[in-house]
Coordinates of C-alpha atoms in Angstrom, one line a residue:
M1 CA 36.4 -3.3 17.1
K2 CA 34.3 -3.6 13.9
L3 CA 30.9 -2.1 13.6
E4 CA 29.3 -5.6 13.1
N5 CA 30.6 -6.5 16.5
I6 CA 29.5 -3.3 18.2
I7 CA 25.8 -3.2 17.2
P8 CA 24.9 -6.6 18.8
M9 CA 26.2 -5.3 22.1
L10 CA 23.3 -2.8 22.2
G11 CA 20.9 -5.7 22.6
N12 CA 18.5 -7.5 20.2
F13 CA 15.4 -5.8 21.3
G14 CA 15.7 -3.3 24.1
R15 CA 13.9 -0.1 25.0
Y16 CA 15.3 1.9 22.1
Q17 CA 14.4 -0.8 19.6
L18 CA 10.9 -0.9 21.1
L19 CA 10.7 2.9 20.6
V20 CA 11.7 2.8 17.0
V21 CA 9.5 -0.2 16.1
T22 CA 6.5 1.5 17.9
Y23 CA 7.1 4.6 15.9
A24 CA 7.2 2.6 12.7
A25 CA 4.0 0.8 13.7
L26 CA 2.2 4.2 14.3
H27 CA 3.6 5.4 10.9
N28 CA 2.0 2.4 9.2
I29 CA -1.4 3.1 10.9
F30 CA -1.4 6.7 9.8
G31 CA 0.0 5.7 6.4
C32 CA -3.2 3.6 6.0
F33 CA -5.2 6.7 7.0
T34 CA -3.6 8.7 4.3
T35 CA -3.8 6.1 1.5
L36 CA -7.2 4.6 2.1
G37 CA -9.2 7.4 3.8
N38 CA -10.0 8.4 0.2
V39 CA -12.4 5.4 0.0
F40 CA -14.8 7.4 2.1
Y41 CA -13.8 10.9 1.0
A42 CA -14.7 10.1 -2.5
A43 CA -17.6 7.6 -1.9
E44 CA -20.1 7.5 -4.8
T45 CA -23.8 8.2 -4.2
D46 CA -26.8 8.6 -6.4
H47 CA -27.0 12.0 -8.2
W48 CA -29.4 13.7 -10.6
C49 CA -29.9 16.9 -12.4
N50 CA -31.0 19.9 -10.3
V51 CA -34.1 21.1 -12.1
L52 CA -36.2 24.0 -10.8
N53 CA -34.6 24.0 -7.4
N54 CA -37.1 26.5 -6.1
A55 CA -40.1 24.4 -7.1
N56 CA -41.6 22.4 -4.2
C57 CA -44.8 20.5 -3.3
S58 CA -46.0 22.9 -0.6
N59 CA -49.3 23.3 -2.4
W60 CA -49.9 19.6 -2.7
A61 CA -49.9 18.0 0.8
E62 CA -50.1 14.5 -0.7
F63 CA -46.7 14.9 -2.3
Q64 CA -44.7 16.7 0.4
D65 CA -43.1 13.5 1.8
N66 CA -41.9 12.4 -1.6
C67 CA -41.5 15.6 -3.6
T68 CA -38.0 14.7 -4.8
D69 CA -39.2 11.4 -6.3
V70 CA -42.1 13.2 -8.0
K71 CA -39.7 15.8 -9.6
K72 CA -37.4 13.0 -10.8
S73 CA -40.3 11.2 -12.5
I74 CA -41.2 14.4 -14.3
F75 CA -37.9 16.1 -15.1
L76 CA -35.5 13.1 -15.7
P77 CA -35.4 10.7 -18.7
P78 CA -34.6 7.0 -18.1
P79 CA -31.0 5.8 -18.2
E80 CA -29.2 5.9 -21.5
N81 CA -29.4 2.8 -23.6
G82 CA -26.6 0.3 -22.8
S83 CA -25.8 1.9 -19.4
D84 CA -25.6 -0.4 -16.4
S85 CA -27.2 2.2 -14.0
E86 CA -28.7 0.8 -10.8
Y87 CA -31.0 3.9 -10.7
P88 CA -34.3 4.3 -12.6
Y89 CA -33.4 7.7 -14.0
S90 CA -30.5 9.3 -15.8
N91 CA -27.8 10.7 -13.6
C92 CA -26.5 13.2 -16.2
K93 CA -29.5 14.2 -18.4
Q94 CA -32.7 16.1 -17.9
W95 CA -35.7 16.8 -20.2
Q96 CA -35.6 20.1 -22.1
L97 CA -38.3 22.1 -20.4
P98 CA -40.8 23.9 -22.7
D99 CA -41.0 27.7 -22.5
G100 CA -43.2 29.0 -19.8
Y101 CA -43.3 25.7 -17.9
I102 CA -44.8 25.9 -14.3
F103 CA -44.3 23.0 -12.0
D104 CA -47.4 20.9 -11.3
P105 CA -47.0 17.3 -10.1
Y106 CA -50.3 16.3 -11.8
V107 CA -49.3 17.7 -15.3
P108 CA -46.6 15.7 -17.2
L109 CA -44.3 17.5 -19.6
S110 CA -45.9 15.8 -22.6
Y111 CA -49.1 17.8 -22.0
Y112 CA -47.2 21.0 -23.1
D113 CA -47.1 21.9 -26.7
G114 CA -43.5 23.1 -26.5
F115 CA -42.2 19.8 -25.2
T116 CA -39.8 18.2 -27.7
N117 CA -39.0 14.9 -25.9
V118 CA -35.3 15.9 -26.1
S119 CA -32.9 15.2 -23.2
V120 CA -30.0 17.6 -22.5
P121 CA -27.1 17.7 -20.0
C122 CA -27.8 19.1 -16.6
K123 CA -28.0 22.9 -16.7
D124 CA -27.9 23.9 -13.1
G125 CA -25.7 21.3 -11.5
W126 CA -26.7 18.2 -9.5
E127 CA -28.5 17.1 -6.4
Y128 CA -27.1 14.2 -4.4
D129 CA -28.4 11.5 -2.1
T130 CA -27.2 12.4 1.4
S131 CA -28.9 9.6 3.3
Q132 CA -25.5 7.9 4.0
Y133 CA -22.8 10.4 3.1
K134 CA -23.6 14.0 4.0
T135 CA -20.7 15.4 1.9
T136 CA -18.0 13.8 -0.2
T137 CA -15.3 15.3 -2.5
I138 CA -17.5 14.2 -5.4
M139 CA -20.4 16.4 -4.1
D140 CA -18.3 19.4 -3.2
Y141 CA -16.3 19.5 -6.4
G142 CA -19.1 18.2 -8.8
L143 CA -17.1 15.2 -9.9
V144 CA -19.8 13.4 -11.8
C145 CA -20.8 12.8 -15.4
D146 CA -18.1 14.3 -17.6
D147 CA -15.8 14.7 -14.6
A148 CA -16.5 11.3 -13.1
Y149 CA -13.0 10.1 -13.9
L150 CA -11.2 12.7 -11.7
P151 CA -11.6 10.9 -8.3
S152 CA -9.9 7.8 -9.8
L153 CA -7.3 10.0 -11.5
A154 CA -6.6 11.7 -8.2
Q155 CA -5.9 8.3 -6.5
S156 CA -3.7 7.2 -9.4
I157 CA -1.6 10.4 -9.1
Y158 CA -1.4 9.7 -5.3
F159 CA 0.2 6.3 -6.0
G160 CA 2.5 8.1 -8.4
G161 CA 3.6 10.1 -5.4
F162 CA 4.5 6.8 -3.8
L163 CA 6.8 5.9 -6.7
V164 CA 8.6 9.3 -6.6
G165 CA 8.8 9.3 -2.8
S166 CA 10.5 5.9 -2.7
F167 CA 13.2 7.1 -5.0
I168 CA 13.7 10.6 -3.4
G169 CA 13.5 9.2 0.1
G170 CA 16.1 6.5 -0.7
S171 CA 18.5 9.0 -2.3
F172 CA 18.1 11.7 0.3
S173 CA 18.6 9.2 3.2
D174 CA 21.9 8.2 1.7
W175 CA 23.0 11.8 1.1
F176 CA 21.7 13.6 4.2
G177 CA 21.1 10.8 6.8
R178 CA 18.1 8.8 7.9
K179 CA 17.0 11.0 10.7
K180 CA 17.0 14.2 8.8
V181 CA 15.0 12.6 6.0
V182 CA 12.5 11.2 8.4
I183 CA 12.0 14.6 10.0
F184 CA 11.7 16.5 6.7
F185 CA 9.2 14.1 5.1
Q186 CA 7.3 13.6 8.3
L187 CA 6.7 17.4 8.5
L188 CA 5.8 17.5 4.8
W189 CA 3.4 14.6 5.3
C190 CA 1.6 16.0 8.4
A191 CA 1.3 19.5 6.9
S192 CA 0.0 18.2 3.5
F193 CA -2.4 15.7 5.2
I194 CA -4.0 18.4 7.3
T195 CA -4.1 21.0 4.5
T196 CA -5.9 18.5 2.2
T197 CA -9.0 19.0 4.4
F198 CA -9.2 22.6 3.3
S199 CA -8.9 22.0 -0.4
V200 CA -11.2 24.3 -2.4
N201 CA -11.2 22.3 -5.7
I202 CA -10.1 19.0 -7.0
Y203 CA -6.7 20.3 -8.2
M204 CA -5.7 21.6 -4.8
Y205 CA -6.9 18.3 -3.4
I206 CA -4.7 16.3 -5.8
A207 CA -1.7 18.5 -5.2
F208 CA -1.7 18.1 -1.4
R209 CA -2.6 14.4 -1.7
V210 CA 0.5 13.9 -3.8
M211 CA 2.6 15.8 -1.3
S212 CA 1.2 13.5 1.4
A213 CA 2.2 10.5 -0.6
L214 CA 5.7 11.8 -0.9
G215 CA 5.8 12.3 2.8
V216 CA 4.5 8.9 3.6
L217 CA 7.0 7.0 1.5
G218 CA 9.9 9.4 2.0
S219 CA 9.7 9.2 5.8
Y220 CA 9.1 5.4 5.8
V221 CA 12.2 4.7 3.8
G222 CA 14.5 6.3 6.3
L223 CA 12.5 5.0 9.3
Y224 CA 12.5 1.4 8.1
V225 CA 16.2 1.4 7.6
L226 CA 16.6 2.7 11.1
V227 CA 14.5 -0.2 12.4
L228 CA 16.6 -2.7 10.5
E229 CA 19.9 -1.4 11.7
V230 CA 19.1 -1.6 15.5
V231 CA 16.8 -4.6 15.8
G232 CA 18.5 -8.0 16.4
K233 CA 18.7 -10.3 13.4
S234 CA 16.4 -12.9 15.0
Y235 CA 13.6 -10.3 15.4
R236 CA 13.6 -8.7 12.0
T237 CA 11.2 -11.0 10.3
A238 CA 8.7 -10.8 13.2
V239 CA 9.0 -7.0 13.2
T240 CA 8.5 -6.8 9.5
M241 CA 5.3 -8.9 9.6
A242 CA 4.1 -6.9 12.7
L243 CA 4.5 -3.6 10.8
G244 CA 2.2 -5.0 8.1
I245 CA -0.4 -6.0 10.7
F246 CA -0.4 -2.4 12.0
F247 CA -1.2 -1.2 8.5
A248 CA -4.2 -3.5 8.6
I249 CA -5.2 -2.1 12.0
G250 CA -5.5 1.3 10.3
Y251 CA -8.6 -0.1 8.4
F252 CA -10.4 -0.4 11.8
F253 CA -9.9 3.2 12.8
I254 CA -10.9 4.5 9.3
A255 CA -14.1 2.4 9.2
T256 CA -15.1 3.4 12.8
A257 CA -14.4 7.1 12.2
A258 CA -16.2 7.1 8.9
M259 CA -19.2 5.5 10.5
Y260 CA -19.7 8.5 12.8
L261 CA -18.3 11.3 10.7
R262 CA -20.4 11.4 7.5
Q263 CA -18.9 14.6 6.1
W264 CA -15.6 14.1 4.3
R265 CA -13.9 17.2 5.7
S266 CA -14.7 16.2 9.3
L267 CA -13.4 12.7 8.6
S268 CA -10.3 14.0 6.9
M269 CA -9.6 16.4 9.8
A270 CA -10.0 13.7 12.4
L271 CA -7.6 11.3 10.6
S272 CA -5.1 14.0 9.7
I273 CA -4.9 16.0 12.9
S274 CA -4.2 12.8 14.9
S275 CA -1.0 12.3 12.8
V276 CA 0.6 15.1 14.7
V277 CA 1.5 12.5 17.4
L278 CA 4.1 11.2 14.9
L279 CA 6.2 14.3 15.5
I280 CA 6.7 13.5 19.2
P281 CA 9.1 10.4 18.8
L282 CA 11.3 12.4 16.5
F283 CA 12.9 14.0 19.6
F284 CA 14.1 10.6 20.7
I285 CA 15.1 8.9 17.5
Q286 CA 18.9 8.7 16.8
E287 CA 20.7 8.9 13.6
S288 CA 21.8 5.7 11.8
I289 CA 25.0 4.4 13.2
R290 CA 25.9 2.7 9.9
W291 CA 25.3 5.9 7.9
L292 CA 27.5 7.9 10.3
V293 CA 30.3 5.4 10.1
S294 CA 30.0 5.3 6.3
K295 CA 30.4 9.1 6.2
G296 CA 33.5 8.9 8.4
R297 CA 31.7 10.6 11.4
I298 CA 33.0 8.2 13.9
D299 CA 32.7 10.5 17.0
E300 CA 29.1 11.1 16.3
A301 CA 28.5 7.4 15.7
E302 CA 30.1 6.6 19.1
K303 CA 27.8 9.2 20.9
V304 CA 24.7 7.6 19.3
I305 CA 25.9 4.1 20.3
R306 CA 26.4 5.2 23.9
K307 CA 23.0 6.9 24.1
I308 CA 21.3 3.8 22.8
A309 CA 23.3 1.6 25.2
K310 CA 22.3 3.8 28.1
M311 CA 18.6 3.6 27.2
N312 CA 18.9 -0.2 26.9
K313 CA 21.0 -0.4 30.1
K314 CA 23.9 -2.0 28.4
T315 CA 27.5 -1.7 29.3
L316 CA 30.1 -0.9 26.6
P317 CA 33.9 -1.0 26.6
D318 CA 35.8 2.3 26.8
V319 CA 37.2 2.0 23.3
L320 CA 34.7 1.1 20.6
F321 CA 36.1 1.7 17.2
D322 CA 39.4 0.4 15.7
K323 CA 40.4 3.1 13.2
E324 CA 42.2 0.5 11.1
D325 CA 39.1 -1.6 10.7
I326 CA 37.0 1.5 9.9
Q327 CA 39.6 2.6 7.3
A328 CA 39.6 -0.9 5.7
E329 CA 35.8 -1.0 5.6
T330 CA 35.7 2.4 3.9
E331 CA 38.2 1.4 1.3
S332 CA 36.4 -1.8 0.5
K333 CA 33.2 0.1 -0.1
E334 CA 34.8 2.6 -2.3
S335 CA 36.5 -0.1 -4.4
A336 CA 33.3 -2.1 -4.8
I337 CA 31.7 -2.0 -8.3
P338 CA 28.1 -1.0 -8.1
P339 CA 25.5 -3.5 -9.6
S340 CA 23.5 -2.5 -12.6
V341 CA 19.9 -3.1 -13.6
I342 CA 21.3 -4.3 -17.0
D343 CA 22.8 -7.3 -15.2
L344 CA 19.2 -8.6 -14.5
Y345 CA 18.5 -8.8 -18.3
K346 CA 21.8 -9.8 -19.8
T347 CA 21.3 -13.6 -19.6
P348 CA 18.1 -15.5 -20.5
N349 CA 17.3 -17.3 -17.3
M350 CA 17.9 -14.2 -15.1
A351 CA 15.8 -12.0 -17.5
V352 CA 12.9 -14.5 -17.4
K353 CA 13.0 -14.7 -13.6
T354 CA 13.2 -10.9 -13.3
L355 CA 10.2 -10.4 -15.6
N356 CA 8.3 -13.1 -13.8
M357 CA 8.9 -11.4 -10.5
Q358 CA 8.0 -8.0 -11.8
W359 CA 4.7 -9.3 -13.1
N360 CA 4.0 -10.9 -9.7
W361 CA 4.7 -7.7 -7.9
F362 CA 2.7 -5.7 -10.4
V363 CA -0.3 -8.0 -10.0
N364 CA -0.2 -8.2 -6.2
S365 CA -0.2 -4.4 -5.9
L366 CA -2.9 -4.0 -8.6
V367 CA -5.3 -6.5 -7.0
Y368 CA -4.5 -5.6 -3.4
Y369 CA -5.3 -1.9 -3.9
G370 CA -8.1 -2.7 -6.3
L371 CA -9.9 -4.8 -3.7
S372 CA -9.2 -2.4 -0.9
Q373 CA -10.7 0.5 -2.8
S374 CA -13.8 -1.3 -4.1
T375 CA -15.4 -2.4 -0.8
N376 CA -18.3 -0.1 -1.5
D377 CA -19.3 -2.3 -4.5
L378 CA -19.9 -5.5 -2.4
G379 CA -23.6 -4.8 -1.7
V380 CA -23.3 -4.7 2.1
D381 CA -22.7 -1.9 4.6
D382 CA -19.7 0.1 3.4
Y383 CA -18.2 0.5 6.8
W384 CA -18.3 -3.1 7.8
A385 CA -17.1 -4.3 4.4
F386 CA -14.1 -2.0 4.8
F387 CA -13.5 -3.2 8.4
V388 CA -13.6 -6.8 7.4
S389 CA -11.3 -6.1 4.4
G390 CA -8.6 -4.9 6.9
A391 CA -9.3 -7.7 9.4
V392 CA -8.6 -10.5 6.9
E393 CA -5.1 -9.2 6.4
I394 CA -4.0 -10.0 10.0
P395 CA -4.5 -13.8 9.7
A396 CA -3.1 -13.6 6.1
L397 CA 0.2 -12.1 7.4
L398 CA 0.4 -14.5 10.3
Y399 CA -0.1 -17.4 7.8
A400 CA 2.6 -16.0 5.5
T401 CA 5.1 -15.9 8.4
F402 CA 4.9 -19.6 9.1
G403 CA 3.4 -21.0 5.9
L404 CA 6.6 -20.3 4.0
E405 CA 8.5 -22.8 6.1
C406 CA 5.9 -25.5 5.9
F407 CA 5.0 -25.4 2.2
G408 CA 7.8 -23.3 0.6
R409 CA 7.7 -20.1 -1.4
K410 CA 6.7 -21.4 -4.9
L411 CA 3.7 -23.4 -3.8
N412 CA 2.4 -20.7 -1.5
L413 CA 2.8 -17.9 -4.1
G414 CA 1.3 -19.9 -7.0
I415 CA -1.6 -21.6 -5.2
L416 CA -2.7 -18.5 -3.2
E417 CA -2.6 -16.3 -6.3
L418 CA -4.6 -18.8 -8.2
I419 CA -7.2 -19.0 -5.4
G420 CA -7.2 -15.2 -5.2
G421 CA -7.8 -14.9 -8.9
V422 CA -10.6 -17.4 -9.0
A423 CA -12.2 -15.6 -6.0
C424 CA -12.1 -12.3 -7.9
L425 CA -13.8 -13.9 -11.0
A426 CA -16.4 -15.7 -8.8
T427 CA -17.6 -12.4 -7.4
I428 CA -18.8 -11.5 -10.9
F429 CA -21.4 -14.2 -10.8
I430 CA -22.5 -13.8 -7.1
P431 CA -25.3 -11.3 -6.4
K432 CA -24.4 -8.4 -4.1
G433 CA -24.7 -9.4 -0.4
I434 CA -23.0 -11.5 2.3
W435 CA -21.8 -14.3 0.0
R436 CA -20.2 -11.9 -2.4
I437 CA -18.2 -10.3 0.4
V438 CA -17.2 -13.7 1.8
V439 CA -15.8 -14.7 -1.6
A440 CA -14.1 -11.3 -2.1
M441 CA -12.5 -11.5 1.3
I442 CA -11.1 -15.0 0.4
G443 CA -9.4 -13.2 -2.5
K444 CA -8.2 -10.4 -0.2
F445 CA -6.8 -12.9 2.2
C446 CA -4.8 -14.7 -0.5
I447 CA -3.5 -11.5 -2.1
S448 CA -2.5 -10.0 1.3
A449 CA -0.5 -13.2 2.0
T450 CA 1.2 -13.3 -1.4
F451 CA 2.1 -9.6 -1.2
S452 CA 4.4 -10.4 1.7
I453 CA 5.5 -13.8 0.3
V454 CA 6.6 -12.3 -3.0
Y455 CA 8.8 -9.9 -1.0
V456 CA 10.6 -12.8 0.7
Y457 CA 10.8 -14.9 -2.5
T458 CA 12.4 -12.0 -4.4
V459 CA 15.3 -11.4 -2.1
E460 CA 16.1 -15.1 -1.9
L461 CA 15.9 -15.6 -5.7
F462 CA 18.3 -13.0 -6.9
P463 CA 22.1 -13.4 -6.5
T464 CA 24.0 -11.3 -4.0
P465 CA 25.5 -8.7 -6.4
V466 CA 22.1 -7.7 -7.8
R467 CA 19.8 -8.6 -4.9
A468 CA 19.0 -5.0 -4.0
V469 CA 18.6 -4.0 -7.6
G470 CA 16.3 -6.9 -8.2
L471 CA 14.1 -5.9 -5.3
G472 CA 14.2 -2.3 -6.6
V473 CA 12.9 -3.1 -10.1
S474 CA 10.2 -5.3 -8.6
S475 CA 9.2 -2.5 -6.3
V476 CA 8.8 -0.2 -9.2
A477 CA 6.5 -2.7 -10.9
S478 CA 4.5 -2.8 -7.7
R479 CA 4.1 1.0 -7.7
V480 CA 2.9 0.9 -11.3
G481 CA 0.2 -1.6 -10.3
G482 CA -0.9 0.7 -7.6
I483 CA -1.1 3.6 -10.0
L484 CA -3.3 1.7 -12.4
S485 CA -5.7 0.1 -9.9
P486 CA -8.0 3.2 -9.6
I487 CA -8.0 3.7 -13.3
I488 CA -9.0 0.0 -13.8
L489 CA -11.8 0.4 -11.3
L490 CA -13.1 3.3 -13.4
L491 CA -13.6 0.9 -16.3
D492 CA -16.6 -0.7 -14.4
K493 CA -18.6 2.3 -15.6
T494 CA -17.9 1.4 -19.3
V495 CA -18.1 -2.4 -19.1
A496 CA -19.8 -4.0 -16.1
N497 CA -17.4 -6.2 -14.0
L498 CA -14.4 -5.5 -16.2
P499 CA -12.2 -4.6 -13.3
M500 CA -12.8 -8.0 -11.6
W501 CA -12.2 -9.8 -14.9
L502 CA -8.8 -8.0 -15.2
F503 CA -7.9 -8.6 -11.5
G504 CA -8.9 -12.2 -11.6
S505 CA -7.3 -13.2 -14.9
S506 CA -4.0 -11.3 -14.1
A507 CA -3.8 -13.1 -10.7
I508 CA -4.4 -16.5 -12.3
L509 CA -1.7 -15.7 -14.8
A510 CA 0.7 -14.6 -12.1
G511 CA 0.0 -17.8 -10.1
T512 CA 0.6 -19.9 -13.1
L513 CA 3.9 -18.2 -13.9
A514 CA 5.0 -18.6 -10.2
F515 CA 5.3 -22.4 -10.8
F516 CA 8.0 -21.8 -13.3
L517 CA 10.2 -20.2 -10.6
P518 CA 12.7 -22.3 -8.7
E519 CA 12.0 -23.1 -5.0
T520 CA 14.4 -21.3 -2.6
R521 CA 13.4 -23.0 0.7
G522 CA 16.2 -25.2 1.9
K523 CA 18.3 -24.5 -1.2
K524 CA 21.8 -23.0 -1.7
L525 CA 21.1 -19.4 -2.6
P526 CA 23.1 -17.9 -5.5
Q527 CA 26.1 -15.8 -4.5
T528 CA 27.4 -14.7 -8.0
L529 CA 25.8 -13.7 -11.3
E530 CA 26.8 -17.0 -12.7
E531 CA 25.1 -18.9 -10.0
G532 CA 22.1 -16.7 -10.3
E533 CA 21.8 -17.6 -14.0
A534 CA 22.2 -21.3 -13.3
F535 CA 19.7 -21.2 -10.4
G536 CA 16.4 -22.8 -11.7
K537 CA 17.6 -22.8 -15.3
C538 CA 15.5 -25.1 -17.4
R539 CA 16.9 -27.6 -19.9
C540 CA 15.4 -25.6 -22.8
M541 CA 17.9 -22.9 -21.9
G542 CA 20.8 -25.4 -21.6
G543 CA 20.6 -25.3 -17.9
Q544 CA 21.9 -27.9 -15.4
A545 CA 20.5 -28.6 -12.0
F546 CA 21.5 -26.2 -9.3
N547 CA 20.4 -28.1 -6.3
D548 CA 23.3 -28.1 -4.0
E549 CA 21.7 -28.1 -0.5
S550 CA 24.9 -27.4 1.4
S551 CA 24.8 -24.5 3.8
V552 CA 25.5 -21.1 2.6
E553 CA 26.5 -17.7 4.0
L554 CA 25.2 -14.6 2.4
D555 CA 26.9 -11.3 2.5
G556 CA 25.3 -8.8 4.8
M557 CA 23.4 -6.0 3.1
D558 CA 24.8 -2.6 3.8
T559 CA 21.9 -0.4 4.7
A560 CA 24.1 2.7 4.6
K561 CA 24.5 2.1 0.9
E562 CA 21.3 0.5 -0.1
G563 CA 18.8 2.9 1.4
V564 CA 15.3 2.1 0.1
F565 CA 16.3 -1.4 -0.9
A566 CA 17.5 -2.5 2.5
I567 CA 15.7 -5.7 3.5
S568 CA 14.6 -7.2 6.8
N569 CA 15.3 -10.8 6.1
A570 CA 18.0 -12.6 8.1
V571 CA 19.0 -14.4 4.9
F572 CA 21.4 -11.5 4.4
D573 CA 23.1 -11.7 7.7
H574 CA 26.5 -13.2 8.0
K575 CA 26.8 -15.2 11.2
E576 CA 28.8 -18.4 11.7
E577 CA 26.6 -20.1 14.2
E578 CA 23.6 -19.9 11.9
K579 CA 25.2 -21.6 8.8
E580 CA 22.9 -24.6 9.1
Y581 CA 19.7 -22.5 8.4
R582 CA 19.7 -21.8 4.8
D583 CA 16.8 -19.3 4.6
F584 CA 15.4 -16.6 6.8
S585 CA 12.3 -18.4 7.9
Q586 CA 14.3 -21.3 9.3
Q587 CA 16.3 -18.9 11.3
F588 CA 13.2 -17.1 12.5
T589 CA 11.4 -20.3 13.5
R590 CA 14.4 -21.6 15.4
K591 CA 14.7 -18.3 17.3
L592 CA 11.1 -18.3 18.1
Q593 CA 11.3 -21.8 19.5
E594 CA 14.3 -20.9 21.6
S595 CA 12.5 -17.8 23.0
S596 CA 9.4 -19.9 23.9
H597 CA 11.5 -22.0 26.3
M598 CA 12.9 -19.0 28.2

């Protein structure tokens, strides 16, 4: 019996599948903790030079309630010319005090003969406004003025860890097995996440944040593939969207915890120590059946199959594997010629579509993480702004699930990106407050939806031989967007509103370019490189219409080989009775309708 015939016998969504999906959902919640907790760890507050720290207003009763403001008015110059500071005094300069100065709130510095009216950098560190945040990494490590770029750099390097983790996790899961990779990177993640709380300087903080990022992506690669291999085909799309929703739920927990834990170490400890629960399901997760078979470990694969069947209360035949079928499958895999990235750029139409998709992935990641990390700039309560930022993702993902079938891929991607880009630009001209957050959340809704839509669109657009490679290069572009998003947010200190100009204009450009892509809904999807080049080729490139709407079967993706690039869409499943549904959303909608009548 072939492996493709054995796995469906375990059930589409039984107890074991529920266990693995629940584990992946928890993984996404804690992944959100790790990635976006930094929004509150490194929250910006007002700061000013610490001048004559021992001086106080104890001898002047009338100034005891506002002594800090009095000292600011005496010791601090106004903001530098051209700066867009929201504070009345300089954050990084103080007046040069004359020799022999003695603090007196009634005597300004100009009364002293030695006062030169010269401002100098802070000599004794800074004081911080602790009315909202008691401590942050910025306060503890002095990341202001000349070092103000370091918090953004730390987050960029964190996203760089995502990029490395996706490659390492994918390769390791192919070499050593999914379960071992999940265990290793999960332990790395939990240990690094917790240790970050005890960082003594910014460099230690960055190092352990990067290791946390490696753990998050490395473990998710293996876990996601495990989910795909055991969940029934008709459930894969729903499961994929549900996992995205659970990432959004992580926003709720972060905002609530940050509201009550105003010290960054306390918040970090609360978020990180709770991740230990992710270690419990590891005792019940089984190794990938497909990976075991691909490595010729048939006996182990059979044991795993029978364990899952027992948990799902399914009955299996006494003999599962036909050695001849296994041998034939192994030989076919060994003789297959691996696809190359070069194939994506050899021909003009394929190259244009690839670059277009890479730009769309880059922009979606750039804008998504840019908006998620800038909720503190919306002019309303930081905690509620962050909470709402996560809440809008849930209806966005639900819309993306069903909107693809109603309006297609191209229209959804293009129009939503255009609306999202316009919303980003509109926030520039709206004063801080409730209306600014409303418009910003419209943009976040659109970008959250297009981030999932572009995933589906990509895997349907590329032909079968380079589908996984196409998704891979697009994913790399997405990681680059994530890396750049904190750096771009830093530009706001140089040119006011420059990040939103960049986010908005890049999203508008991406939406415009999306209209040059071919629609894939209801279309025959390309099977060969030749069909991929012809698909959507314009007349200026000598193209002819590729509009055959006859049904199509696509080869199943082998998750044992593709690792990180394995996909959840049923468009890659080979099943005779589903020939009439040409794309994954049609299959999912039909299955959903069938289940609703049960």
